[in-house]
Short mmCIF file of C-alpha atoms and ligand atoms in Angstrom, two decimals:
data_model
loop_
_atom_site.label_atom_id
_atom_site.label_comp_id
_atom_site.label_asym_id
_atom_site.label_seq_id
_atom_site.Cartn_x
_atom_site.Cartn_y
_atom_site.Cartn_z
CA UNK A 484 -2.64 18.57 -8.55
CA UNK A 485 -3.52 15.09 -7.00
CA UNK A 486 -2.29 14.83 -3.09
CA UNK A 487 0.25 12.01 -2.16
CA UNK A 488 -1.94 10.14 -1.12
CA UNK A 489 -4.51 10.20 -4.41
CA UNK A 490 -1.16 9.45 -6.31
CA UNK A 491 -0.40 5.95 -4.01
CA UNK A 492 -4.20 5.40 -4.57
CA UNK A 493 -4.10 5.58 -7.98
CA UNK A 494 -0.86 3.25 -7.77
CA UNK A 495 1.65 5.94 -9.11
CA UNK A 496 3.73 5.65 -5.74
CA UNK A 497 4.21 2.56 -4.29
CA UNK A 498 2.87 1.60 -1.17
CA UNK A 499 2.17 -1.73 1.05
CA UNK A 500 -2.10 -1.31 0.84
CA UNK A 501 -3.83 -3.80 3.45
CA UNK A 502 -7.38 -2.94 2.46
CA UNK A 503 -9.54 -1.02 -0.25
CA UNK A 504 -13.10 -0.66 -0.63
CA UNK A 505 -14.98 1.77 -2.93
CA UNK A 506 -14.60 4.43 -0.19
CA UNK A 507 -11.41 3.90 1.34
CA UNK A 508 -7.73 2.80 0.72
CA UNK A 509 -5.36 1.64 3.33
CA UNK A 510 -2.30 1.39 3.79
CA UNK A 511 1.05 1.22 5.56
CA UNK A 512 2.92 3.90 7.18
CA UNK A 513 6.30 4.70 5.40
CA UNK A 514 7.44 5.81 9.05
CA UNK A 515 5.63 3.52 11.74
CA UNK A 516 5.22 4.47 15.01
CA UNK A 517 3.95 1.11 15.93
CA UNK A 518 3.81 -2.64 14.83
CA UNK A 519 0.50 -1.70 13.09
CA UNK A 520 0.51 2.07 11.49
CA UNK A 521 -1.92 1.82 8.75
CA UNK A 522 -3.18 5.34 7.12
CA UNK A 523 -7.16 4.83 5.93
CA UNK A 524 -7.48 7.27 3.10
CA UNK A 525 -10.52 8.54 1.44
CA UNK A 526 -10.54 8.11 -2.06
CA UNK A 527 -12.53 11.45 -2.23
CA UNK A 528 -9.95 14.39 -1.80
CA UNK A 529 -10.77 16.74 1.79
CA UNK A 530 -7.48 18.76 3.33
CA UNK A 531 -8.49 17.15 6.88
CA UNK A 532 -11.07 17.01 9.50
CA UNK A 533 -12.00 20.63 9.22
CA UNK A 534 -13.11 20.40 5.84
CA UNK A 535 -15.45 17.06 6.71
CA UNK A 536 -18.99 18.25 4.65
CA UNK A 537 -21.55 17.66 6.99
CA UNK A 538 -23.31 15.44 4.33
CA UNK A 539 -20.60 13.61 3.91
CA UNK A 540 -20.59 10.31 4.53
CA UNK A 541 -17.12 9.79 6.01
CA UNK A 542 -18.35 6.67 8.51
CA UNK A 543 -16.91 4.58 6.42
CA UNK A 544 -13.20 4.78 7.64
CA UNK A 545 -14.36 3.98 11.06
CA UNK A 546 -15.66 0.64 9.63
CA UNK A 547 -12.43 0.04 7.39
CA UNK A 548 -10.42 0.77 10.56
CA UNK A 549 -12.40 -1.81 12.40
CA UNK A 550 -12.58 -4.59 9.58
CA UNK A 551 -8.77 -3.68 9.32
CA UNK A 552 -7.81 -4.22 13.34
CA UNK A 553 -9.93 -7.40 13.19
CA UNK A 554 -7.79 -9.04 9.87
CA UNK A 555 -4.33 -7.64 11.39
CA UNK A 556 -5.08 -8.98 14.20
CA UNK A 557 -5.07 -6.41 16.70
CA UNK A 558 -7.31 -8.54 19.46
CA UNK A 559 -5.99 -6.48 22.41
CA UNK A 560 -6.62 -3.19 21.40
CA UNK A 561 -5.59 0.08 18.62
CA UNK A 562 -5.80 3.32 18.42
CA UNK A 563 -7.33 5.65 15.47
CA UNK A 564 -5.83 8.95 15.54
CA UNK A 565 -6.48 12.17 12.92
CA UNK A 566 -4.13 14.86 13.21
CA UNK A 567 -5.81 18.05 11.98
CA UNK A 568 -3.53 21.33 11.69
CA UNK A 569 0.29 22.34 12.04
CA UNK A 570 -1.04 22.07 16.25
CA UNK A 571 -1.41 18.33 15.55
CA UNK A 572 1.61 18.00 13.13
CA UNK A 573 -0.66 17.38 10.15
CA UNK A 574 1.67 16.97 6.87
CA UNK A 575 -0.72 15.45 4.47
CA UNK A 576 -3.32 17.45 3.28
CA UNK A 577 -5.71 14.67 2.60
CA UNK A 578 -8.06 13.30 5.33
CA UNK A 579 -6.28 10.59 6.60
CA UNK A 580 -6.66 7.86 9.75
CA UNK A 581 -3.63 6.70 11.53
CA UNK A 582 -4.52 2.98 12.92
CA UNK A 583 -2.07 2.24 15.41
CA UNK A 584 -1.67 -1.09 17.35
CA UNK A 585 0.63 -3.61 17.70
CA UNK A 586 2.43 -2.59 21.50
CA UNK A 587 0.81 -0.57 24.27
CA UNK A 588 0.14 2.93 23.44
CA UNK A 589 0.96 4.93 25.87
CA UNK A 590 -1.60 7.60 27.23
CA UNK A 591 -2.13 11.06 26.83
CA UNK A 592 -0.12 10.80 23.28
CA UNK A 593 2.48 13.81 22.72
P1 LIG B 488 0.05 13.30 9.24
O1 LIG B 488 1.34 13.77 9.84
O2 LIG B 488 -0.39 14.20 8.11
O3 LIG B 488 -1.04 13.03 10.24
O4 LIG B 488 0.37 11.86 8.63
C1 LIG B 488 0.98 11.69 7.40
C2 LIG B 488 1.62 10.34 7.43
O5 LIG B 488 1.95 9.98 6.11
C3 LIG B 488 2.92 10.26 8.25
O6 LIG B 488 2.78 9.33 9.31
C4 LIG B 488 3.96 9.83 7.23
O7 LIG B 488 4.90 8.92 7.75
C5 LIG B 488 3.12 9.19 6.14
N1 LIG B 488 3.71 9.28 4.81
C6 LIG B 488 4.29 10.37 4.24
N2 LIG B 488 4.71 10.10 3.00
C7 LIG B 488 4.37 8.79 2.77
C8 LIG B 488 4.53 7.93 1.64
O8 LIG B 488 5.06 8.28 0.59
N3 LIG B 488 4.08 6.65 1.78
C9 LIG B 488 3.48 6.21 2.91
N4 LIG B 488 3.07 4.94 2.95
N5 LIG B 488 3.29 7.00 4.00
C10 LIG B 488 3.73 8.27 3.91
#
């Protein structure tokens, strides 16, 4: 059963994407918390952060989040956040990057 997320890659839900390379797709949050709340997605299928193979070669959403910030615009500053586990409110089971920007982010996050 593909996650949500494989099912707005593979363009059966809807969804505003800002970026896609063979690795990654991005995309808007349905439920921003900021100007800028883009999720970077792997287009390979891992529950979350605990699951990351240590082979893997999951580097590449740290340069999709950067290419991202610089074409939104996000010249004074963003945050990438991944929630892993119910203690970090994760409700998508599929590795995901929250890039958030846009407003000052306030510090520690809740
Ligand atoms: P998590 O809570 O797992 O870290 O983040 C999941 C994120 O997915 C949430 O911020 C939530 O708003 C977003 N989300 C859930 N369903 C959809 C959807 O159908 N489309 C989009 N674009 N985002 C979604």
């Amino acid at each position: 059963m593909p996650t949500l997320f494989t099912k707005i890659i593979q363009r059966e839900i809807p969804a505003e994407i800002v970026y896609e390379d063979e690795h990654v797709v991005a995309f808007r949050d349905i439920d921003p918390k900021a100007p800028v709340h883009v999720l970077i997605v792997p287009r390979t299928e891992i529950p979350g952060l605990a699951d990351l193979p240590d082979d893997g070669d999951h580097r590449h959403i740290l340069n999709a989040a950067k290419t991202i910030a610089e074409r939104l615009g996000l010249t004074g500053g963003y945050r990438l956040v991944f929630n892993q586990g119910p203690d970090a409110g994760q409700t998508v089971d599929h590795l995901h990057a929250h890039l958030l920007g846009g407003r000052q982010l306030g510090w520690p996050p809740g």
